[in-house]
Each structure stands twice: as structure tokens, then as C-alpha cells.
CSV table of C-alpha atoms in Angstrom, one decimal:
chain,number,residue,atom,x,y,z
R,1224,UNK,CA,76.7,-168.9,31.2
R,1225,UNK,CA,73.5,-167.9,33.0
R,1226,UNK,CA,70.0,-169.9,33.2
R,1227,UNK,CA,66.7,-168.8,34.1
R,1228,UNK,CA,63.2,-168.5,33.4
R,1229,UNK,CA,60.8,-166.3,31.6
R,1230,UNK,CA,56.9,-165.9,31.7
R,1231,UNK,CA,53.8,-163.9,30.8
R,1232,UNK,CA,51.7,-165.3,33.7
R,1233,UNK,CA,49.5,-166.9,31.0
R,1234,UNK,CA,46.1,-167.9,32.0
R,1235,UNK,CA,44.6,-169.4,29.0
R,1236,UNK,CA,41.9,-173.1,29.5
R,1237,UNK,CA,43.3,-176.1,30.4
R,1238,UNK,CA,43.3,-178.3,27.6
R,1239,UNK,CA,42.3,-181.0,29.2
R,1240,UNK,CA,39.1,-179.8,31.4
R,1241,UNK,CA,38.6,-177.0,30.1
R,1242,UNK,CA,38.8,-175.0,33.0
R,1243,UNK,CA,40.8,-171.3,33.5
R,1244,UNK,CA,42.9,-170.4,36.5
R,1245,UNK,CA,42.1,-167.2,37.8
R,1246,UNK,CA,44.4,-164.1,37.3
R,1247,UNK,CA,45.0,-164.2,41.0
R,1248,UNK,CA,45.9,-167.6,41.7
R,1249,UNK,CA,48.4,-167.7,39.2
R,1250,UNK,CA,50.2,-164.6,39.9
R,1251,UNK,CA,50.4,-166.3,43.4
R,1252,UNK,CA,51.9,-169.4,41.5
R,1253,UNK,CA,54.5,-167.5,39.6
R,1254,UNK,CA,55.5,-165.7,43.1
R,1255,UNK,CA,55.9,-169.2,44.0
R,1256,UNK,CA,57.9,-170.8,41.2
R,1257,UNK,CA,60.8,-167.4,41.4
R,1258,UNK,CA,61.1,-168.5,44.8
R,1259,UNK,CA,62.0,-172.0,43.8
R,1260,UNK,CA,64.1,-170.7,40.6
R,1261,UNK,CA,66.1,-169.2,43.0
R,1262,UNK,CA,66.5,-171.7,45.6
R,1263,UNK,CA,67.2,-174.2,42.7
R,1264,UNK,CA,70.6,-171.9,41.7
R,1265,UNK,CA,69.4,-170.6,38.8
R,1266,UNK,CA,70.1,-167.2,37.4
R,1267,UNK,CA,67.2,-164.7,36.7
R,1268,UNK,CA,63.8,-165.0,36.6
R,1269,UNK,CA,61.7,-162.5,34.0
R,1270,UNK,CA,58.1,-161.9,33.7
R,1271,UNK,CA,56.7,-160.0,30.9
R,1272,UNK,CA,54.1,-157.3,30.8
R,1273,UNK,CA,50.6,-157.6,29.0
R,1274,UNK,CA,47.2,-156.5,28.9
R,1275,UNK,CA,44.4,-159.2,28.0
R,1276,UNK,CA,42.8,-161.5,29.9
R,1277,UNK,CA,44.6,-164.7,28.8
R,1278,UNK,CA,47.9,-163.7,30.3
R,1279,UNK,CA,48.1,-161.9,34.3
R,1280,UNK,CA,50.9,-159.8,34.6
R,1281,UNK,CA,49.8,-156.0,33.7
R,1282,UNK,CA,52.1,-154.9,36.1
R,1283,UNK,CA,55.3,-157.5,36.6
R,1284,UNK,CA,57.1,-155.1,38.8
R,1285,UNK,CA,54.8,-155.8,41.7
R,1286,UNK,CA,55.1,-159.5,40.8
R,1287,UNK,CA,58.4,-159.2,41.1
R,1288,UNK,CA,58.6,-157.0,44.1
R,1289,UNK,CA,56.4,-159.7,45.8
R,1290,UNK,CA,59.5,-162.1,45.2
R,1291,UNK,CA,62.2,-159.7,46.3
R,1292,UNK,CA,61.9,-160.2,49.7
R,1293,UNK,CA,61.5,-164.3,49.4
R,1294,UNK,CA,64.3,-164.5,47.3
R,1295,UNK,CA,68.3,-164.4,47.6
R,1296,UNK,CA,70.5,-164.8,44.6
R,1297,UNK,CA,68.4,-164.3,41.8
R,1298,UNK,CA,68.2,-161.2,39.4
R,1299,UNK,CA,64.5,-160.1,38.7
R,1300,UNK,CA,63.7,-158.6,35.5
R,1301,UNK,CA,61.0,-157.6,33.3
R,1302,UNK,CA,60.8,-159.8,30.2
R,1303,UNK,CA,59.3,-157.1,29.0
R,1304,UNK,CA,58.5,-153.8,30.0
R,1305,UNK,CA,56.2,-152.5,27.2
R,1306,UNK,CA,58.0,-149.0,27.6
R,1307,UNK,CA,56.4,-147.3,23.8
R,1308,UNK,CA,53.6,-147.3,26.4
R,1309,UNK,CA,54.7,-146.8,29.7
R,1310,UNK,CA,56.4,-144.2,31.8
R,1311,UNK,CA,60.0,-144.2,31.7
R,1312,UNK,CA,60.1,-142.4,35.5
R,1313,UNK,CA,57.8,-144.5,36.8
R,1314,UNK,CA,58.8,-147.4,35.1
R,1315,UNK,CA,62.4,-146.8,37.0
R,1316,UNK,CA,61.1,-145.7,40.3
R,1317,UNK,CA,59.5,-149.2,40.4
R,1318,UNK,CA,62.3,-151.4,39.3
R,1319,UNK,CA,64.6,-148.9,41.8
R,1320,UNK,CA,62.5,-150.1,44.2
R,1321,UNK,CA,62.9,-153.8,43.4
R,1322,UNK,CA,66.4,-153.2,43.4
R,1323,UNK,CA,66.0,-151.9,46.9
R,1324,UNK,CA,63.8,-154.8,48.1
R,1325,UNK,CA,66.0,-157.4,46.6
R,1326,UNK,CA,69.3,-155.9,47.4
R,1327,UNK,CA,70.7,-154.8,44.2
R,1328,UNK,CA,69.2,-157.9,41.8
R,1329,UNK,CA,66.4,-155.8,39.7
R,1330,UNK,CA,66.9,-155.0,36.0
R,1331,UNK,CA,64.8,-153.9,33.5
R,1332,UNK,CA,64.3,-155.5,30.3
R,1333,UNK,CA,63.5,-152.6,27.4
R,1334,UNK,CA,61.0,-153.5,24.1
R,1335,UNK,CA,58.5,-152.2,21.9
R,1336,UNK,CA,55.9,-154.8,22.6
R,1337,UNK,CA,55.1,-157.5,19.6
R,1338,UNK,CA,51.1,-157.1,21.5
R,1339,UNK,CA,50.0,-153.8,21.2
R,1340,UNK,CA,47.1,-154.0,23.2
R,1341,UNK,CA,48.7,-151.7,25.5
R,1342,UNK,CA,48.6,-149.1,23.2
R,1343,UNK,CA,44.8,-147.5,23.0
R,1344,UNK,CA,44.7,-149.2,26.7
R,1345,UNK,CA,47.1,-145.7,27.6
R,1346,UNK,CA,46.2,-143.4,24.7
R,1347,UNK,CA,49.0,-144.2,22.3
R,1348,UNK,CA,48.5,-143.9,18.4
R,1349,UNK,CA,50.4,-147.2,16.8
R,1350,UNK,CA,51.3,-144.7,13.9
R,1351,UNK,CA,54.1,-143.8,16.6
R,1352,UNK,CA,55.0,-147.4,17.8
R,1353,UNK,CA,58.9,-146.9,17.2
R,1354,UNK,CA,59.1,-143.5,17.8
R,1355,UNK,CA,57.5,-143.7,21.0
R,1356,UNK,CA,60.0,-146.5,22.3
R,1357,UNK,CA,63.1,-144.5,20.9
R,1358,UNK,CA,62.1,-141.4,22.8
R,1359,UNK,CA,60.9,-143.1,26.0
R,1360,UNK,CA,64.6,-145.0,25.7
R,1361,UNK,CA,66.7,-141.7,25.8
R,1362,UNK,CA,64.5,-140.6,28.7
R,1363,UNK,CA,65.5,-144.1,30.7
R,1364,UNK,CA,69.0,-144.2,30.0
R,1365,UNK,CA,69.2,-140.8,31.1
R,1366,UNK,CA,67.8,-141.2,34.5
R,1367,UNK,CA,69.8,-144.2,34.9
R,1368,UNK,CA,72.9,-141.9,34.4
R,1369,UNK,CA,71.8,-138.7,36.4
R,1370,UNK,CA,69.7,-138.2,39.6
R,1371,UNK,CA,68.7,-134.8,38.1
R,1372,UNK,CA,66.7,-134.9,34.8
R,1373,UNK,CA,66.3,-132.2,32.4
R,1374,UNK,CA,64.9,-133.6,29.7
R,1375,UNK,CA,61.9,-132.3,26.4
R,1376,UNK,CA,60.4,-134.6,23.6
R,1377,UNK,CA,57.6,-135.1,21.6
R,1378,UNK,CA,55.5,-137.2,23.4
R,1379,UNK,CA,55.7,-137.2,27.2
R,1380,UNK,CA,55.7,-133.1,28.8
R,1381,UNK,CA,59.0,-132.0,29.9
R,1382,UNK,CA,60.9,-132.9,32.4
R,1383,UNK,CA,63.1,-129.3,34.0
R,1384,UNK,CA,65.8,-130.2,36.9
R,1385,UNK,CA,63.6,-132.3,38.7
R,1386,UNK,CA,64.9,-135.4,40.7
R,1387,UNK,CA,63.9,-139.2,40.1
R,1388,UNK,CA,64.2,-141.4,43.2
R,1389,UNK,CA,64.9,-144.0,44.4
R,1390,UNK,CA,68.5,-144.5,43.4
R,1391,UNK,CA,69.7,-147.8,42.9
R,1392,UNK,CA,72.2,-149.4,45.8
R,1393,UNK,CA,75.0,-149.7,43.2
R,1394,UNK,CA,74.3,-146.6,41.4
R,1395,UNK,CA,72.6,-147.6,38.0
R,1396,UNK,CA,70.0,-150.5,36.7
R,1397,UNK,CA,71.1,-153.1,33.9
R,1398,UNK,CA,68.9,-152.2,31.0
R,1399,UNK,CA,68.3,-154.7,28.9
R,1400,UNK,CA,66.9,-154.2,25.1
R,1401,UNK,CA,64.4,-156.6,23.7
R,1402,UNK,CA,64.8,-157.6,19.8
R,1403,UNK,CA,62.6,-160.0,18.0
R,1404,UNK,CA,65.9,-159.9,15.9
R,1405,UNK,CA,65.6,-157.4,13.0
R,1406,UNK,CA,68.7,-155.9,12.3
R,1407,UNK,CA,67.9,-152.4,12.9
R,1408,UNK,CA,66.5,-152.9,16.9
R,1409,UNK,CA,69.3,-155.2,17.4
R,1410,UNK,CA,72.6,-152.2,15.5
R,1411,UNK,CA,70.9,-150.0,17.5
R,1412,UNK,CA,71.3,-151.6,21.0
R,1413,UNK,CA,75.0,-151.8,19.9
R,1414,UNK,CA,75.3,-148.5,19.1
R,1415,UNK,CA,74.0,-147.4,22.6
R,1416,UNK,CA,76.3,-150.2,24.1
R,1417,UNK,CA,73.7,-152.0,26.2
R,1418,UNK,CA,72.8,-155.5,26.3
R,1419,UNK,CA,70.8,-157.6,24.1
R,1420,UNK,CA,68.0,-160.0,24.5
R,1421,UNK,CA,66.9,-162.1,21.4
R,1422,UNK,CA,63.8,-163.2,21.4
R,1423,UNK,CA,64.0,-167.2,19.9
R,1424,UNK,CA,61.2,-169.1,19.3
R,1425,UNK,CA,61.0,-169.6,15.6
R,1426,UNK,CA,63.0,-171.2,12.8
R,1427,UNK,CA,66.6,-172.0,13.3
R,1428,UNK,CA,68.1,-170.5,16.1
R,1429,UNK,CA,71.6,-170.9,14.1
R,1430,UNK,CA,69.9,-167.9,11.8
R,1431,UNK,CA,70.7,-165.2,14.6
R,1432,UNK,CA,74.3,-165.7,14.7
R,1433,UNK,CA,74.8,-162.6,11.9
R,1434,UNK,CA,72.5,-160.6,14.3
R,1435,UNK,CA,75.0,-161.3,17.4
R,1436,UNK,CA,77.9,-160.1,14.9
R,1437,UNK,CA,76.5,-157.2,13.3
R,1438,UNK,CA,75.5,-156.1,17.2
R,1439,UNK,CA,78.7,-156.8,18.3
R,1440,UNK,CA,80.2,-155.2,15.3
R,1441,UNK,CA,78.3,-151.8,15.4
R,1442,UNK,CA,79.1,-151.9,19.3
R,1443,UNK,CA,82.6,-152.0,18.9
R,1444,UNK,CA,82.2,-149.1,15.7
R,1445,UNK,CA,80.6,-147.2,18.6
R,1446,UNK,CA,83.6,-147.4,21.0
R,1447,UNK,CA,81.7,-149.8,23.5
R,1448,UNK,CA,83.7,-152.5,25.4
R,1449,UNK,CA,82.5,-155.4,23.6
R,1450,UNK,CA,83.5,-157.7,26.4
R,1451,UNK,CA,81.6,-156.5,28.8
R,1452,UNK,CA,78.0,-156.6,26.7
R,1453,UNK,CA,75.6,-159.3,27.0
R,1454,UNK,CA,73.8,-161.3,24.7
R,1455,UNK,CA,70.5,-163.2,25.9
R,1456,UNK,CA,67.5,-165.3,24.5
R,1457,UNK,CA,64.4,-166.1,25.0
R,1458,UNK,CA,62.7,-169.1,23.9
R,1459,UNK,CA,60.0,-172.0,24.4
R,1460,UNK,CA,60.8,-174.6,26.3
R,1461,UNK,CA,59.9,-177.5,28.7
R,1462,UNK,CA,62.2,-179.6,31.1
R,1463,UNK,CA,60.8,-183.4,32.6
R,1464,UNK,CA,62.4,-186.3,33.5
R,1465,UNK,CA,61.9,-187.9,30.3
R,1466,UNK,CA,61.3,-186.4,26.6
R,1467,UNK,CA,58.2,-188.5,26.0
R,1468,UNK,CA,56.8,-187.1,29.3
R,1469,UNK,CA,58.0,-183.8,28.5
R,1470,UNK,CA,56.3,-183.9,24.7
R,1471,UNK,CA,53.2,-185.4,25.9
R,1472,UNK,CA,52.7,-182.4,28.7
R,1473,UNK,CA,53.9,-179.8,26.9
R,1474,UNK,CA,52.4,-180.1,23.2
R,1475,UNK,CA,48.8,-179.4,24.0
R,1476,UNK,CA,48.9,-176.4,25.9
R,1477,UNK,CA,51.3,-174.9,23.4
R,1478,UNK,CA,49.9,-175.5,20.1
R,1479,UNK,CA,46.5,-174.3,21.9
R,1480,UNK,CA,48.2,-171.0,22.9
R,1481,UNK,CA,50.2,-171.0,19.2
R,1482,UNK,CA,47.1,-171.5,17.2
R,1483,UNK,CA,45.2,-168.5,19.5
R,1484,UNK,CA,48.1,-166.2,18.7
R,1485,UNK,CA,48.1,-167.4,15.1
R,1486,UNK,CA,44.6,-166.7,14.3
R,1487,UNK,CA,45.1,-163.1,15.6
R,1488,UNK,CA,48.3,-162.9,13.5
R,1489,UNK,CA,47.6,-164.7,10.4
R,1490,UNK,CA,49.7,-167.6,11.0
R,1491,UNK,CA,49.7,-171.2,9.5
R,1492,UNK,CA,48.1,-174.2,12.1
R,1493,UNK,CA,50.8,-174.8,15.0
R,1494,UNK,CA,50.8,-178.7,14.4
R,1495,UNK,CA,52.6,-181.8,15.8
R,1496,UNK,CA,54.7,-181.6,12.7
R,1497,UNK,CA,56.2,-177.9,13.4
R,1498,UNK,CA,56.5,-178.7,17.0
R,1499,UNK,CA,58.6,-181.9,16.8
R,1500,UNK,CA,60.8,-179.9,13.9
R,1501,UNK,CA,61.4,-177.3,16.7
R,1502,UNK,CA,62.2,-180.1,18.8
R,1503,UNK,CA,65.4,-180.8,16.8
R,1504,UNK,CA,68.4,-179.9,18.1
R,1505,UNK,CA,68.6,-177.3,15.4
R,1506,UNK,CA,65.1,-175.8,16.4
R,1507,UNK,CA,64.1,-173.0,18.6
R,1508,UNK,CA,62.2,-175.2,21.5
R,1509,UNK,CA,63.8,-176.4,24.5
R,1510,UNK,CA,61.8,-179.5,25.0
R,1511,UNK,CA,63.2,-182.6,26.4
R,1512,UNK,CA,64.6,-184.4,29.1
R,1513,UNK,CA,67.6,-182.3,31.3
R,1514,UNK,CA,70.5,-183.8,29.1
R,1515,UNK,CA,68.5,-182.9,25.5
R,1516,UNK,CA,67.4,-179.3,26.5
R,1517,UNK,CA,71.4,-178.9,28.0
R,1518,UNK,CA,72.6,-180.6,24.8
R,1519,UNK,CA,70.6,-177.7,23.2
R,1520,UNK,CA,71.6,-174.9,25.6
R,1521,UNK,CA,75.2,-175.5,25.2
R,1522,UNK,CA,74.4,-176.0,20.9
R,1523,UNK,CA,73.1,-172.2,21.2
R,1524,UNK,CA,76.1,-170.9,23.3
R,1525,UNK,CA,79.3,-172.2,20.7
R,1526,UNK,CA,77.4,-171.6,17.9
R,1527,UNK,CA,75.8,-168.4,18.2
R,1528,UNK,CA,77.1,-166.8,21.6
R,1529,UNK,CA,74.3,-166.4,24.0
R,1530,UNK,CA,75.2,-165.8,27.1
R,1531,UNK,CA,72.3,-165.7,29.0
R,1532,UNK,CA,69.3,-168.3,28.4
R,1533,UNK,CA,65.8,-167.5,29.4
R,1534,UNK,CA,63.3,-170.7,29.2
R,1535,UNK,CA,60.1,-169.6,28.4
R,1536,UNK,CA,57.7,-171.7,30.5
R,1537,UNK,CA,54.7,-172.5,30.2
R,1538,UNK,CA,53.4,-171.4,26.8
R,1539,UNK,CA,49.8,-172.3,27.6
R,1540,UNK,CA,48.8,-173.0,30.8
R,1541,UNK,CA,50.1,-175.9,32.6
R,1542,UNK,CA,49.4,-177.5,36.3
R,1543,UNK,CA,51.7,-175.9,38.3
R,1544,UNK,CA,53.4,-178.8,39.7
R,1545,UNK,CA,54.5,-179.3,36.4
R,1546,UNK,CA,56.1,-176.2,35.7
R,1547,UNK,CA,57.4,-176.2,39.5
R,1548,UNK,CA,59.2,-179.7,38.0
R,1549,UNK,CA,60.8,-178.3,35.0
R,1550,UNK,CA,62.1,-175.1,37.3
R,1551,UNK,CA,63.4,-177.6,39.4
R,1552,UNK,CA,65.2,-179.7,36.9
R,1553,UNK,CA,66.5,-176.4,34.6
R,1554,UNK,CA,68.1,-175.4,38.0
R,1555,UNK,CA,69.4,-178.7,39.3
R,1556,UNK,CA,69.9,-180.9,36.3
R,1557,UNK,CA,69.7,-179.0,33.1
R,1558,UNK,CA,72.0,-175.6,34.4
R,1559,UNK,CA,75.1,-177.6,35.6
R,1560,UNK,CA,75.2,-179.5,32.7
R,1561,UNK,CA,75.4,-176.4,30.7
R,1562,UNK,CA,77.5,-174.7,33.1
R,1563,UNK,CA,80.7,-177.3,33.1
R,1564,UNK,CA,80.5,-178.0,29.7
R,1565,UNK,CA,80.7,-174.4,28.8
R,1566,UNK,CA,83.7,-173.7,31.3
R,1567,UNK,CA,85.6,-176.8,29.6
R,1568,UNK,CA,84.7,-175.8,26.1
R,1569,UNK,CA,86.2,-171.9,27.1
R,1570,UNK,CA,89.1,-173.4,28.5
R,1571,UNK,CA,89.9,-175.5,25.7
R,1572,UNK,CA,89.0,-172.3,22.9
R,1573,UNK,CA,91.4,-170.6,25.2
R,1574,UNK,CA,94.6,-173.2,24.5
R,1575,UNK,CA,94.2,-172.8,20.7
């Protein structure tokens, strides 16, 4: 069972004073909170790509080459690479390079993007949104598999026996494919046999055990190893040393950052009410004190089979001595928790 941390670099007011970080200081914070990720033992560390000014990380693969070199253990992925609207060459010539840097720990993590801002940003026509992401797919899985690229498609010019470097150290990148968990993104990373990352942060997380099956399920139609694919999620979340603490520091900043979101999207008012329901250990936010949000982790795991969980944190901004905390208790507190009660519940499934 792996633990880490996700972000999107968010740089939205403080609720409190009203005040906004600039772009640069917290891109330097986030350098600083991988770095304590991984000297906390904690798995992977992914920061996700956008393009408006209340979130800093246009460009995550320099954020996360910036924590190659400072870091030792933990894998560093995109969470996501917007790749509809990116470069699949250069998107793997950069993450090849933070696979050199790191020494073998970068992956990429593969979605269509749920913010499209990226898309006039580059010259993209939305008509095309999934299109675009199949396309620019088959392009990066087949410079993962060959150093020599011929490749033609609709809407990036030819590519004719031409080479793509650097290679990785141990010969290919983990791709990783984002789902916001309809069925047909989530078949269709089973069908090309590479592993999944759910994206959990609404309604009952229990609700996504048919979408691990049927991924699993059109995997194994497609001859892939089912054993050796990953399932992952994504979600909200907040670790302190106590969940009145953790509640009280993490409500504000999130419903602020929910009810921005929600406006843009036509959703209802992010309230108290739908964040202490999420709260539940049948909800899709990770708030609470280390044995709640383990309590929660290890829920997830027997019930609907992640095998990789990715905290979300901060939603909104938050000081960054608070999120450096919750880092520190996921890795310290909250991870070996999760971690032994997992190995004992495996050894036990194993007897029977």
C-alpha cells in the first residue's frame, strides 16, 4: 500500500487576511514540502498542471525536477499532465529527465484535464477534447516502447524515424492514466493495460468499486497481467494532531476554493453540512486526526482496492507550516498505520 501527496500549487486569498501568496513563493514551498514527504517515508509526491492564476504549477515537471536532486526515495509524478494539450515528445523528454535527475523515480500521470483553460492557451479547439488525448496517448506510449518513432495523426505533424531522448535509466516511464471515473476512460486504461488513477473527492468513495472491476475486468479480456496493474486515488484531505484542529483549519480554505470552482461549474454552495458528510468514514475527504484519516485509508483499500493513495493537500491555500504538519503526520503517523494493518489484513485474506 503506497501513501503520498498530491497538489496544484494553489494560490488562492487567505481566508483569514485576505492576503495571496505569490506564485513564486509557493512553488518554493511545494519544493520544500516533497522534500519533507520524502524524508518522512512516504511514497510519491504529484503536482498537477494548470493554467490560471489561482493555482502555480504551469509547468510541474520543473517543480519536480527542482526536487529530484533534494530528494531520495520518493517517486515524482505529474498529478496531471494536461496531455490533450501538450506535447507528448516533450512532455517525455522532460519527465526522462526527471527520471535522470532523480535516479529512476519520475512517472508521468496521463489525463484530459477537468480545467480546460489550457486549451485556447495552446490553440486547441475543445470540439476535439477526447480525441486529442487519445491521439497524443498512442504517440506517448509509443515513445515509451521505442527510441525510434515513426508515427502520423491528425493533429500534431508527423513524426518519420526520428529519435526521442533521453532514455529512461530502466528503459521505460510508468504512465499513469487519470479517470474522474466514467466507465469509458477507466475500460479503456484496461484495455491498454496501464495503471489507473481515480480521481475521489465526491460522493461515496464505496461507488468506485464497479469502476475498479470493470477495469480490472476489461484488463484481463485484453490479455494484461492483472497483478501487476495499479489502482490509485486522489482525494481531499487534511492530517492534524486532533480532528477538531484538523476541521477548524481545513474547512475554510476549502469551502472557499469549492464554492470558486462551483460558481464556474454550476455547483450547489460547498457548506459545513456537505463537508462534515464527506467527513464520514464513508465520504470522500480525508480529514481528521492520523488514526481517523488511516481508519479511512485502510476503509478504501478492503473495500474498493486502491493501492496507491494520493492526499490532496491543501484545497485552498493554507499556511505552510500547516501543510508541512499534515506531510509530516501522513508520513509518520497516518502511513504506518495503514501500512501494518494492510499487511495483517493480506495475510489473514491469504489463510482463508
Amino acid at each position: 500500500m503506497e501513501i503520498g501527496v498530491t497538489t496544484f500549487v494553489e494560490t488562492t486569498p487567505d481566508v483569514k487576511t485576505g492576503k495571496t501568496i505569490s506564485h513564486a513563493e509557493r512553488i518554493r514551498e511545494v519544493v520544500e514540502e516533497i522534500v519533507l514527504a520524502d524524508e518522512v517515508g512516504l511514497d510519491v509526491f504529484g503536482v498537477g498542471e494548470h493554467h490560471r492564476k489561482d493555482y502555480a504549477a504551469s509547468a510541474p515537471a520543473i517543480i519536480l525536477a527542482a526536487a529530484a536532486s533534494k530528494t531520495k526515495r520518493i517517486q515524482l509524478t505529474s498529478a496531471v499532465t494536461v496531455l490533450s494539450s501538450d506535447d507528448p515528445v516533450r512532455v517525455y523528454q522532460d519527465f526522462a529527465t526527471i527520471d535522470a535527475i532523480s535516479n529512476g523515480r519520475a512517472e508521468i500521470m496521463a489525463g484530459r484535464g477537468s480545467f480546460i483553460e489550457s486549451f485556447p492557451l495552446f490553440g486547441y479547439d475543445l470540439k476535439d477534447y477526447n480525441e486529442l488525448f487519445d491521439e497524443k496517448l498512442e504517440l506517448l506510449l509509443q515513445i515509451n516502447e521505442n527510441e525510434i518513432v515513426n508515427w502520423q495523426g491528425k493533429h500534431r505533424p508527423a513524426i518519420q524515424n526520428r529519435g526521442v531522448y533521453p532514455r529512461p535509466e530502466k528503459g521505460k516511464l510508468p504512465i499513469w492514466i487519470a479517470s474522474g471515473g466514467t466507465p469509458q476512460s477507466v475500460a479503456k486504461a484496461g484495455i491498454r493495460g496501464l495503471p489507473l488513477v481515480l480521481a475521489i473527492i465526491g460522493g461515496s468513495p464505496l461507488h468506485f468499486a464497479l469502476l475498479v472491476q470493470l477495469y480490472k475486468q476489461a484488463a484481463k479480456e485484453s490479455g494484461h497481467d492483472v497483478s501487476k496493474l495499479t489502482v490509485a486515488s486522489h482525494s481531499h484531505g487534511f492530517v492534524a494532531d486532533t480532528t477538531e484542529e484538523a476541521v477548524e483549519k481545513f474547512f475554510p480554505p476549502t469551502q472557499y476554493a469549492m464554492n470558486v470552482l462551483g460558481r464556474e461549474r454550476g455547483w450547489a454552495p460547498y457548506t459545513k453540512e456537505t463537508f462534515d458528510h464527506a467527513r464520514s468514514l464513508e465520504g470522500a475527504l480525508y480529514c481528521g486526526d492520523p488514526e481517523t484519516v488511516a481508519e479511512k485509508i485502510i476503509f478504501l483499500r478492503k473495500n474498493v482496492g486502491i493501492e496507491r493513495f494520493m492526499l490532496h493537500v491543501p484545497v485552498g491555500s493554507m499556511p505552510h507550516e500547516d501543510v508541512m504538519r499534515s506531510i509530516e503526520l501522513l508520513g509518520k503517523e497516518v502511513a504506518p498505520r495503514v501500512r501494518a494493518e494492510i499487511e495483517r489484513w493480506e495475510k489473514e485474506e491469504g489463510k482463508q
